[in-house]
Amino acid sequence: MRMRKKKHGSDRLASLSALICRDPAELRTDPCAPFGASVPLRLEIGCGKGDFICTLSRLEPEYGYYAMEKIDDVLVLAMEKYASGRGLGRLGDHGGWDASDGVNYGGGAVWDIPQELRGNVRFLSGDAATLGELFPPHVFDTIYANFSDPWPKTGYEDRRLTAPGFLKLYADLLVPGGRFLFKTDNENLYRYSLETVAASPLTLTYATEDLHASERAAVNVMTEYERNFSAKGAKIYALEAVAEA
Ligand SMILES: C[S@@+](CC[C@H](N)C(=O)[O-])C[C@H]1O[C@@H](n2cnc3c(N)ncnc32)[C@H](O)[C@@H]1O
């Protein structure tokens, strides 16, 4: 995702940084700790501007959600969408975060958001390749990767989020029987992913070349890319693969 540098981006990220998990020691010891309760966990890789995670976390609130994004200027948009959607305030007219406690947090000030207001999404700033260092094995009920970059050029295949190395990582991170759900508008990436899943420790349990015309359309949660692509008439490909029970 190309992004113009956000004005005051690092200050904006700082004001809501209580929602970001940066402590691998804590996550590895107790991945539920940031939620203050023992909850089943889900992970979205490449959350972009956050439409999907904001909607899903409202529809299925019994889970704790981690939303990972490698570009901080994009991550901040997802965090602001989540925070405003939860009634935690809004971006101030002159910068900073106008928080629901009545204070404007700007200039790098951090709002220590009370735990009971933080809700069920936490954010991770970084690359999916580091997930194995952040989390212990067998923690996630579901891992989502939506409209990830196709990396079409030869030599960059390993960066695709359905490359063999990533699928092995997901198999390690999922609980037994846990699901990996993948959506894309890119037919080549979809076909590549069917092949890599078939050769991976995961088992393919569902695949469709037209998600919006499938029996899963009714329960599908749209992402911002998905909305844009399908408005232009693109078909949405999807697959589900499951970790060994
Ligand atoms: C094409 S956008 C799609 C965003 C959103 N998922 C959607 O469907 O609207 C892909 C996003 O994934 C992020 N991303 C790509 N590779 C990643 C990785 N290895 N780790 C974390 N984020 C990644 C990109 O920075 C970008 O924001």
PDB file of C-alpha atoms and ligand atoms in Angstrom:
ATOM      1  CA  MET A   1       0.000   0.000   0.000  1.00  0.00           C
ATOM      2  CA  ARG A   2       1.524   3.330  -1.075  1.00  0.00           C
ATOM      3  CA  MET A   3       1.084   6.087   1.471  1.00  0.00           C
ATOM      4  CA  ARG A   4       1.952   9.742   1.559  1.00  0.00           C
ATOM      5  CA  LYS A   5       3.782  10.491   4.831  1.00  0.00           C
ATOM      6  CA  LYS A   6       1.165  11.318   7.474  1.00  0.00           C
ATOM      7  CA  LYS A   7       1.309  14.777   8.991  1.00  0.00           C
ATOM      8  CA  HIS A   8       2.308  14.353  12.662  1.00  0.00           C
ATOM      9  CA  GLY A   9       2.190  10.578  12.015  1.00  0.00           C
ATOM     10  CA  SER A  10       4.463   9.576  14.892  1.00  0.00           C
ATOM     11  CA  ASP A  11       2.624  11.881  17.348  1.00  0.00           C
ATOM     12  CA  ARG A  12      -0.700  10.423  16.258  1.00  0.00           C
ATOM     13  CA  LEU A  13       0.642   6.912  16.744  1.00  0.00           C
ATOM     14  CA  ALA A  14       2.035   7.878  20.151  1.00  0.00           C
ATOM     15  CA  SER A  15      -1.263   9.230  21.495  1.00  0.00           C
ATOM     16  CA  LEU A  16      -3.001   5.843  21.022  1.00  0.00           C
ATOM     17  CA  SER A  17       0.093   3.687  21.572  1.00  0.00           C
ATOM     18  CA  ALA A  18      -1.465   2.017  24.632  1.00  0.00           C
ATOM     19  CA  LEU A  19      -3.297  -0.088  22.024  1.00  0.00           C
ATOM     20  CA  ILE A  20      -0.007  -1.305  20.475  1.00  0.00           C
ATOM     21  CA  CYS A  21       1.762  -4.363  21.865  1.00  0.00           C
ATOM     22  CA  ARG A  22       5.505  -3.989  21.644  1.00  0.00           C
ATOM     23  CA  ASP A  23       6.683  -6.316  24.396  1.00  0.00           C
ATOM     24  CA  PRO A  24       7.565  -9.745  22.931  1.00  0.00           C
ATOM     25  CA  ALA A  25       8.404 -11.051  26.412  1.00  0.00           C
ATOM     26  CA  GLU A  26       4.845 -10.361  27.586  1.00  0.00           C
ATOM     27  CA  LEU A  27       3.268 -11.797  24.429  1.00  0.00           C
ATOM     28  CA  ARG A  28       5.352 -14.935  24.534  1.00  0.00           C
ATOM     29  CA  THR A  29       4.590 -15.523  28.220  1.00  0.00           C
ATOM     30  CA  ASP A  30       0.880 -14.739  28.049  1.00  0.00           C
ATOM     31  CA  PRO A  31      -0.559 -13.663  24.682  1.00  0.00           C
ATOM     32  CA  CYS A  32      -3.902 -12.925  26.378  1.00  0.00           C
ATOM     33  CA  ALA A  33      -2.319 -10.503  28.886  1.00  0.00           C
ATOM     34  CA  PRO A  34      -2.986  -7.352  26.787  1.00  0.00           C
ATOM     35  CA  PHE A  35      -6.717  -8.183  26.929  1.00  0.00           C
ATOM     36  CA  GLY A  36      -6.688  -8.653  30.715  1.00  0.00           C
ATOM     37  CA  ALA A  37      -8.678 -11.895  30.331  1.00  0.00           C
ATOM     38  CA  SER A  38      -8.336 -15.397  28.956  1.00  0.00           C
ATOM     39  CA  VAL A  39      -9.963 -15.129  25.519  1.00  0.00           C
ATOM     40  CA  PRO A  40      -9.598 -17.063  22.256  1.00  0.00           C
ATOM     41  CA  LEU A  41      -7.262 -15.114  19.988  1.00  0.00           C
ATOM     42  CA  ARG A  42      -7.396 -14.117  16.335  1.00  0.00           C
ATOM     43  CA  LEU A  43      -4.854 -12.374  14.130  1.00  0.00           C
ATOM     44  CA  GLU A  44      -5.159 -10.257  11.008  1.00  0.00           C
ATOM     45  CA  ILE A  45      -1.958  -9.791   9.008  1.00  0.00           C
ATOM     46  CA  GLY A  46      -1.746  -6.587   6.931  1.00  0.00           C
ATOM     47  CA  CYS A  47      -4.790  -4.903   8.469  1.00  0.00           C
ATOM     48  CA  GLY A  48      -4.434  -1.795   6.276  1.00  0.00           C
ATOM     49  CA  LYS A  49      -6.804   0.985   7.324  1.00  0.00           C
ATOM     50  CA  GLY A  50      -8.693  -1.354   9.646  1.00  0.00           C
ATOM     51  CA  ASP A  51     -12.208  -1.752   8.182  1.00  0.00           C
ATOM     52  CA  PHE A  52     -12.151  -5.537   8.518  1.00  0.00           C
ATOM     53  CA  ILE A  53     -10.859  -5.754  12.076  1.00  0.00           C
ATOM     54  CA  CYS A  54     -13.124  -2.948  13.325  1.00  0.00           C
ATOM     55  CA  THR A  55     -16.227  -4.662  11.904  1.00  0.00           C
ATOM     56  CA  LEU A  56     -15.311  -8.242  12.834  1.00  0.00           C
ATOM     57  CA  SER A  57     -14.351  -7.327  16.404  1.00  0.00           C
ATOM     58  CA  ARG A  58     -17.799  -5.760  16.871  1.00  0.00           C
ATOM     59  CA  LEU A  59     -19.666  -8.669  15.254  1.00  0.00           C
ATOM     60  CA  GLU A  60     -17.795 -11.370  17.198  1.00  0.00           C
ATOM     61  CA  PRO A  61     -16.764  -9.670  20.448  1.00  0.00           C
ATOM     62  CA  GLU A  62     -15.955 -12.864  22.364  1.00  0.00           C
ATOM     63  CA  TYR A  63     -12.484 -12.980  20.739  1.00  0.00           C
ATOM     64  CA  GLY A  64      -9.320 -10.984  21.341  1.00  0.00           C
ATOM     65  CA  TYR A  65      -7.961  -9.640  18.045  1.00  0.00           C
ATOM     66  CA  TYR A  66      -4.427  -8.729  17.048  1.00  0.00           C
ATOM     67  CA  ALA A  67      -4.154  -6.527  13.945  1.00  0.00           C
ATOM     68  CA  MET A  68      -0.665  -6.427  12.413  1.00  0.00           C
ATOM     69  CA  GLU A  69       0.536  -3.856   9.901  1.00  0.00           C
ATOM     70  CA  LYS A  70       4.076  -3.181   8.740  1.00  0.00           C
ATOM     71  CA  ILE A  71       3.580   0.471   7.703  1.00  0.00           C
ATOM     72  CA  ASP A  72       3.041   2.737  10.709  1.00  0.00           C
ATOM     73  CA  ASP A  73       1.405   5.506   8.644  1.00  0.00           C
ATOM     74  CA  VAL A  74      -1.270   2.945   7.694  1.00  0.00           C
ATOM     75  CA  LEU A  75      -1.455   1.360  11.141  1.00  0.00           C
ATOM     76  CA  VAL A  76      -2.288   4.709  12.698  1.00  0.00           C
ATOM     77  CA  LEU A  77      -5.366   5.005  10.470  1.00  0.00           C
ATOM     78  CA  ALA A  78      -6.605   1.594  11.607  1.00  0.00           C
ATOM     79  CA  MET A  79      -6.015   2.530  15.247  1.00  0.00           C
ATOM     80  CA  GLU A  80      -7.835   5.843  14.895  1.00  0.00           C
ATOM     81  CA  LYS A  81     -10.770   4.140  13.154  1.00  0.00           C
ATOM     82  CA  TYR A  82     -10.954   1.579  15.949  1.00  0.00           C
ATOM     83  CA  ALA A  83     -10.633   4.159  18.726  1.00  0.00           C
ATOM     84  CA  SER A  84     -13.242   6.516  17.300  1.00  0.00           C
ATOM     85  CA  GLY A  85     -15.572   3.557  16.620  1.00  0.00           C
ATOM     86  CA  ARG A  86     -15.313   2.610  20.284  1.00  0.00           C
ATOM     87  CA  GLY A  87     -16.156   6.108  21.430  1.00  0.00           C
ATOM     88  CA  LEU A  88     -12.603   6.844  22.602  1.00  0.00           C
ATOM     89  CA  GLY A  89     -12.505  10.250  20.946  1.00  0.00           C
ATOM     90  CA  ARG A  90     -11.439  11.680  17.607  1.00  0.00           C
ATOM     91  CA  LEU A  91      -8.533  13.226  15.782  1.00  0.00           C
ATOM     92  CA  GLY A  92      -8.272  16.828  17.008  1.00  0.00           C
ATOM     93  CA  ASP A  93      -8.882  19.716  14.602  1.00  0.00           C
ATOM     94  CA  HIS A  94      -5.366  21.027  15.283  1.00  0.00           C
ATOM     95  CA  GLY A  95      -3.619  17.673  15.707  1.00  0.00           C
ATOM     96  CA  GLY A  96      -3.400  15.345  18.665  1.00  0.00           C
ATOM     97  CA  TRP A  97      -6.123  13.004  19.836  1.00  0.00           C
ATOM     98  CA  ASP A  98      -9.212  14.546  21.445  1.00  0.00           C
ATOM     99  CA  ALA A  99      -9.741  11.763  23.949  1.00  0.00           C
ATOM    100  CA  SER A 100     -12.994  10.794  25.604  1.00  0.00           C
ATOM    101  CA  ASP A 101     -11.443  11.797  28.958  1.00  0.00           C
ATOM    102  CA  GLY A 102     -11.531  15.419  27.740  1.00  0.00           C
ATOM    103  CA  VAL A 103      -7.775  15.780  27.181  1.00  0.00           C
ATOM    104  CA  ASN A 104      -6.049  16.461  23.834  1.00  0.00           C
ATOM    105  CA  TYR A 105      -3.017  14.164  23.557  1.00  0.00           C
ATOM    106  CA  GLY A 106      -0.617  15.746  21.057  1.00  0.00           C
ATOM    107  CA  GLY A 107       3.086  16.420  20.574  1.00  0.00           C
ATOM    108  CA  GLY A 108       4.035  12.841  21.458  1.00  0.00           C
ATOM    109  CA  ALA A 109       1.882  12.618  24.622  1.00  0.00           C
ATOM    110  CA  VAL A 110       0.648   9.080  25.327  1.00  0.00           C
ATOM    111  CA  TRP A 111      -2.879   8.449  26.563  1.00  0.00           C
ATOM    112  CA  ASP A 112      -2.758   5.648  29.119  1.00  0.00           C
ATOM    113  CA  ILE A 113      -6.156   4.341  28.030  1.00  0.00           C
ATOM    114  CA  PRO A 114      -7.841   2.554  30.946  1.00  0.00           C
ATOM    115  CA  GLN A 115      -7.874  -1.203  30.364  1.00  0.00           C
ATOM    116  CA  GLU A 116     -11.686  -1.381  30.553  1.00  0.00           C
ATOM    117  CA  LEU A 117     -11.938   1.053  27.603  1.00  0.00           C
ATOM    118  CA  ARG A 118      -9.417  -0.658  25.343  1.00  0.00           C
ATOM    119  CA  GLY A 119     -11.866  -3.219  23.969  1.00  0.00           C
ATOM    120  CA  ASN A 120     -10.939  -6.380  22.121  1.00  0.00           C
ATOM    121  CA  VAL A 121      -8.393  -5.268  19.487  1.00  0.00           C
ATOM    122  CA  ARG A 122      -4.666  -4.729  19.993  1.00  0.00           C
ATOM    123  CA  PHE A 123      -2.275  -3.621  17.275  1.00  0.00           C
ATOM    124  CA  LEU A 124       1.137  -4.919  16.229  1.00  0.00           C
ATOM    125  CA  SER A 125       3.562  -2.730  14.299  1.00  0.00           C
ATOM    126  CA  GLY A 126       5.862  -4.897  12.212  1.00  0.00           C
ATOM    127  CA  ASP A 127       6.342  -7.586   9.622  1.00  0.00           C
ATOM    128  CA  ALA A 128       4.537 -10.917   9.675  1.00  0.00           C
ATOM    129  CA  ALA A 129       7.917 -12.631   9.326  1.00  0.00           C
ATOM    130  CA  THR A 130       8.541 -11.770  13.007  1.00  0.00           C
ATOM    131  CA  LEU A 131       5.364 -13.436  14.334  1.00  0.00           C
ATOM    132  CA  GLY A 132       7.255 -16.550  15.409  1.00  0.00           C
ATOM    133  CA  GLU A 133       9.413 -14.387  17.704  1.00  0.00           C
ATOM    134  CA  LEU A 134       6.406 -12.539  19.150  1.00  0.00           C
ATOM    135  CA  PHE A 135       4.049 -15.399  19.995  1.00  0.00           C
ATOM    136  CA  PRO A 136       4.374 -18.914  21.395  1.00  0.00           C
ATOM    137  CA  PRO A 137       3.088 -21.796  19.255  1.00  0.00           C
ATOM    138  CA  HIS A 138      -0.615 -22.692  18.992  1.00  0.00           C
ATOM    139  CA  VAL A 139      -2.242 -19.463  20.146  1.00  0.00           C
ATOM    140  CA  PHE A 140      -4.563 -18.334  17.355  1.00  0.00           C
ATOM    141  CA  ASP A 141      -8.024 -19.637  16.634  1.00  0.00           C
ATOM    142  CA  THR A 142      -7.985 -17.915  13.223  1.00  0.00           C
ATOM    143  CA  ILE A 143      -5.423 -16.064  11.101  1.00  0.00           C
ATOM    144  CA  TYR A 144      -6.666 -13.721   8.358  1.00  0.00           C
ATOM    145  CA  ALA A 145      -4.706 -12.350   5.396  1.00  0.00           C
ATOM    146  CA  ASN A 146      -6.806 -10.082   3.184  1.00  0.00           C
ATOM    147  CA  PHE A 147      -5.713  -8.682  -0.187  1.00  0.00           C
ATOM    148  CA  SER A 148      -2.041  -9.068   0.572  1.00  0.00           C
ATOM    149  CA  ASP A 149       0.555  -7.905  -1.914  1.00  0.00           C
ATOM    150  CA  PRO A 150       0.972 -10.385  -4.825  1.00  0.00           C
ATOM    151  CA  TRP A 151       4.726  -9.783  -5.235  1.00  0.00           C
ATOM    152  CA  PRO A 152       4.501 -10.878  -8.908  1.00  0.00           C
ATOM    153  CA  LYS A 153       8.177 -10.473  -9.827  1.00  0.00           C
ATOM    154  CA  THR A 154      10.506 -13.450  -9.872  1.00  0.00           C
ATOM    155  CA  GLY A 155      12.735 -13.513  -6.823  1.00  0.00           C
ATOM    156  CA  TYR A 156      10.137 -12.018  -4.448  1.00  0.00           C
ATOM    157  CA  GLU A 157       7.869 -15.066  -4.050  1.00  0.00           C
ATOM    158  CA  ASP A 158       9.022 -15.615  -0.459  1.00  0.00           C
ATOM    159  CA  ARG A 159       7.358 -12.319   0.530  1.00  0.00           C
ATOM    160  CA  ARG A 160       3.896 -13.497  -0.477  1.00  0.00           C
ATOM    161  CA  LEU A 161       1.853 -14.139   2.658  1.00  0.00           C
ATOM    162  CA  THR A 162       1.015 -17.602   1.282  1.00  0.00           C
ATOM    163  CA  ALA A 163       4.643 -18.546   0.531  1.00  0.00           C
ATOM    164  CA  PRO A 164       5.643 -21.912   2.045  1.00  0.00           C
ATOM    165  CA  GLY A 165       7.583 -20.274   4.921  1.00  0.00           C
ATOM    166  CA  PHE A 166       4.542 -18.231   5.993  1.00  0.00           C
ATOM    167  CA  LEU A 167       2.172 -21.206   5.792  1.00  0.00           C
ATOM    168  CA  LYS A 168       4.526 -23.214   8.014  1.00  0.00           C
ATOM    169  CA  LEU A 169       4.564 -20.279  10.450  1.00  0.00           C
ATOM    170  CA  TYR A 170       0.723 -20.137  10.505  1.00  0.00           C
ATOM    171  CA  ALA A 171       0.545 -23.903  11.083  1.00  0.00           C
ATOM    172  CA  ASP A 172       2.782 -23.395  14.138  1.00  0.00           C
ATOM    173  CA  LEU A 173       0.787 -20.404  15.426  1.00  0.00           C
ATOM    174  CA  LEU A 174      -2.701 -21.885  14.997  1.00  0.00           C
ATOM    175  CA  VAL A 175      -4.372 -23.981  17.664  1.00  0.00           C
ATOM    176  CA  PRO A 176      -5.168 -27.560  16.533  1.00  0.00           C
ATOM    177  CA  GLY A 177      -8.032 -27.254  14.058  1.00  0.00           C
ATOM    178  CA  GLY A 178      -7.484 -23.468  13.798  1.00  0.00           C
ATOM    179  CA  ARG A 179      -8.198 -21.744  10.464  1.00  0.00           C
ATOM    180  CA  PHE A 180      -6.208 -19.648   8.007  1.00  0.00           C
ATOM    181  CA  LEU A 181      -8.511 -17.473   5.862  1.00  0.00           C
ATOM    182  CA  PHE A 182      -7.217 -15.756   2.753  1.00  0.00           C
ATOM    183  CA  LYS A 183      -8.908 -13.401   0.267  1.00  0.00           C
ATOM    184  CA  THR A 184      -7.542 -11.772  -2.867  1.00  0.00           C
ATOM    185  CA  ASP A 185      -8.623 -10.182  -6.144  1.00  0.00           C
ATOM    186  CA  ASN A 186      -5.476 -11.550  -7.803  1.00  0.00           C
ATOM    187  CA  GLU A 187      -6.096 -14.778  -9.691  1.00  0.00           C
ATOM    188  CA  ASN A 188      -2.408 -15.657 -10.010  1.00  0.00           C
ATOM    189  CA  LEU A 189      -1.868 -15.236  -6.277  1.00  0.00           C
ATOM    190  CA  TYR A 190      -4.952 -17.359  -5.583  1.00  0.00           C
ATOM    191  CA  ARG A 191      -3.730 -20.199  -7.835  1.00  0.00           C
ATOM    192  CA  TYR A 192      -0.239 -19.973  -6.356  1.00  0.00           C
ATOM    193  CA  SER A 193      -1.783 -20.153  -2.867  1.00  0.00           C
ATOM    194  CA  LEU A 194      -3.795 -23.277  -3.699  1.00  0.00           C
ATOM    195  CA  GLU A 195      -0.515 -24.943  -4.677  1.00  0.00           C
ATOM    196  CA  THR A 196       1.446 -23.805  -1.647  1.00  0.00           C
ATOM    197  CA  VAL A 197      -1.364 -24.786   0.743  1.00  0.00           C
ATOM    198  CA  ALA A 198      -1.505 -28.255  -0.849  1.00  0.00           C
ATOM    199  CA  ALA A 199       2.207 -28.682  -0.101  1.00  0.00           C
ATOM    200  CA  SER A 200       1.960 -27.191   3.421  1.00  0.00           C
ATOM    201  CA  PRO A 201       1.103 -28.658   6.845  1.00  0.00           C
ATOM    202  CA  LEU A 202      -2.359 -27.017   6.507  1.00  0.00           C
ATOM    203  CA  THR A 203      -5.340 -28.746   4.899  1.00  0.00           C
ATOM    204  CA  LEU A 204      -7.470 -26.930   2.334  1.00  0.00           C
ATOM    205  CA  THR A 205     -11.104 -26.995   3.514  1.00  0.00           C
ATOM    206  CA  TYR A 206     -12.703 -24.359   1.280  1.00  0.00           C
ATOM    207  CA  ALA A 207     -11.932 -22.474  -1.916  1.00  0.00           C
ATOM    208  CA  THR A 208     -14.001 -20.237  -4.132  1.00  0.00           C
ATOM    209  CA  GLU A 209     -13.339 -18.180  -7.246  1.00  0.00           C
ATOM    210  CA  ASP A 210     -16.274 -15.893  -6.515  1.00  0.00           C
ATOM    211  CA  LEU A 211     -16.692 -15.271  -2.807  1.00  0.00           C
ATOM    212  CA  HIS A 212     -19.473 -12.721  -3.255  1.00  0.00           C
ATOM    213  CA  ALA A 213     -21.583 -15.252  -5.182  1.00  0.00           C
ATOM    214  CA  SER A 214     -20.782 -18.113  -2.789  1.00  0.00           C
ATOM    215  CA  GLU A 215     -22.632 -19.522   0.217  1.00  0.00           C
ATOM    216  CA  ARG A 216     -20.176 -17.593   2.410  1.00  0.00           C
ATOM    217  CA  ALA A 217     -21.165 -14.196   1.010  1.00  0.00           C
ATOM    218  CA  ALA A 218     -23.697 -13.613   3.784  1.00  0.00           C
ATOM    219  CA  VAL A 219     -21.079 -13.930   6.548  1.00  0.00           C
ATOM    220  CA  ASN A 220     -18.274 -12.208   4.636  1.00  0.00           C
ATOM    221  CA  VAL A 221     -16.800  -9.107   6.298  1.00  0.00           C
ATOM    222  CA  MET A 222     -15.575  -6.669   3.642  1.00  0.00           C
ATOM    223  CA  THR A 223     -12.198  -4.985   3.696  1.00  0.00           C
ATOM    224  CA  GLU A 224     -11.511  -1.574   2.148  1.00  0.00           C
ATOM    225  CA  TYR A 225      -9.629  -3.124  -0.791  1.00  0.00           C
ATOM    226  CA  GLU A 226     -12.403  -5.650  -1.309  1.00  0.00           C
ATOM    227  CA  ARG A 227     -15.030  -2.907  -1.486  1.00  0.00           C
ATOM    228  CA  ASN A 228     -12.969  -0.978  -4.038  1.00  0.00           C
ATOM    229  CA  PHE A 229     -12.118  -3.986  -6.222  1.00  0.00           C
ATOM    230  CA  SER A 230     -15.611  -5.437  -6.254  1.00  0.00           C
ATOM    231  CA  ALA A 231     -17.098  -2.013  -7.073  1.00  0.00           C
ATOM    232  CA  LYS A 232     -14.928  -2.167 -10.198  1.00  0.00           C
ATOM    233  CA  GLY A 233     -16.365  -5.605 -11.060  1.00  0.00           C
ATOM    234  CA  ALA A 234     -13.430  -7.746  -9.880  1.00  0.00           C
ATOM    235  CA  LYS A 235     -14.123 -11.251  -8.613  1.00  0.00           C
ATOM    236  CA  ILE A 236     -12.935 -12.076  -5.125  1.00  0.00           C
ATOM    237  CA  TYR A 237     -11.052 -15.332  -4.613  1.00  0.00           C
ATOM    238  CA  ALA A 238     -10.912 -16.923  -1.168  1.00  0.00           C
ATOM    239  CA  LEU A 239      -9.624 -20.006   0.544  1.00  0.00           C
ATOM    240  CA  GLU A 240      -9.653 -21.579   3.981  1.00  0.00           C
ATOM    241  CA  ALA A 241      -7.036 -23.974   5.297  1.00  0.00           C
ATOM    242  CA  VAL A 242      -7.031 -25.704   8.650  1.00  0.00           C
ATOM    243  CA  ALA A 243      -4.272 -26.770  11.032  1.00  0.00           C
ATOM    244  CA  GLU A 244      -4.064 -30.401  12.062  1.00  0.00           C
ATOM    245  CA  ALA A 245      -6.534 -31.181  14.842  1.00  0.00           C
TER     246      ALA A 245
HETATM  247  C1  LIG B   1      -3.028  -4.343  -0.283  1.00  0.00           C
HETATM  248  S1  LIG B   1      -3.144  -3.842   1.372  1.00  0.00           S
HETATM  249  C2  LIG B   1      -4.702  -4.548   1.939  1.00  0.00           C
HETATM  250  C3  LIG B   1      -5.166  -3.929   3.214  1.00  0.00           C
HETATM  251  C4  LIG B   1      -6.408  -4.578   3.845  1.00  0.00           C
HETATM  252  N1  LIG B   1      -6.089  -5.899   4.328  1.00  0.00           N
HETATM  253  C5  LIG B   1      -7.544  -4.647   2.870  1.00  0.00           C
HETATM  254  O1  LIG B   1      -7.898  -5.739   2.426  1.00  0.00           O
HETATM  255  O2  LIG B   1      -8.137  -3.593   2.563  1.00  0.00           O
HETATM  256  C6  LIG B   1      -1.984  -4.940   2.144  1.00  0.00           C
HETATM  257  C7  LIG B   1      -1.525  -4.425   3.506  1.00  0.00           C
HETATM  258  O3  LIG B   1      -0.747  -5.434   4.117  1.00  0.00           O
HETATM  259  C8  LIG B   1       0.427  -4.862   4.657  1.00  0.00           C
HETATM  260  N2  LIG B   1       1.445  -5.927   4.633  1.00  0.00           N
HETATM  261  C9  LIG B   1       1.936  -6.509   3.524  1.00  0.00           C
HETATM  262  N3  LIG B   1       2.856  -7.432   3.858  1.00  0.00           N
HETATM  263  C10 LIG B   1       2.926  -7.439   5.210  1.00  0.00           C
HETATM  264  C11 LIG B   1       3.705  -8.161   6.140  1.00  0.00           C
HETATM  265  N4  LIG B   1       4.610  -9.061   5.727  1.00  0.00           N
HETATM  266  N5  LIG B   1       3.539  -7.909   7.456  1.00  0.00           N
HETATM  267  C12 LIG B   1       2.640  -6.976   7.875  1.00  0.00           C
HETATM  268  N6  LIG B   1       1.882  -6.239   7.026  1.00  0.00           N
HETATM  269  C13 LIG B   1       2.014  -6.465   5.714  1.00  0.00           C
HETATM  270  C14 LIG B   1       0.732  -3.687   3.747  1.00  0.00           C
HETATM  271  O4  LIG B   1       1.522  -2.698   4.369  1.00  0.00           O
HETATM  272  C15 LIG B   1      -0.663  -3.188   3.403  1.00  0.00           C
HETATM  273  O5  LIG B   1      -1.132  -2.220   4.313  1.00  0.00           O
END
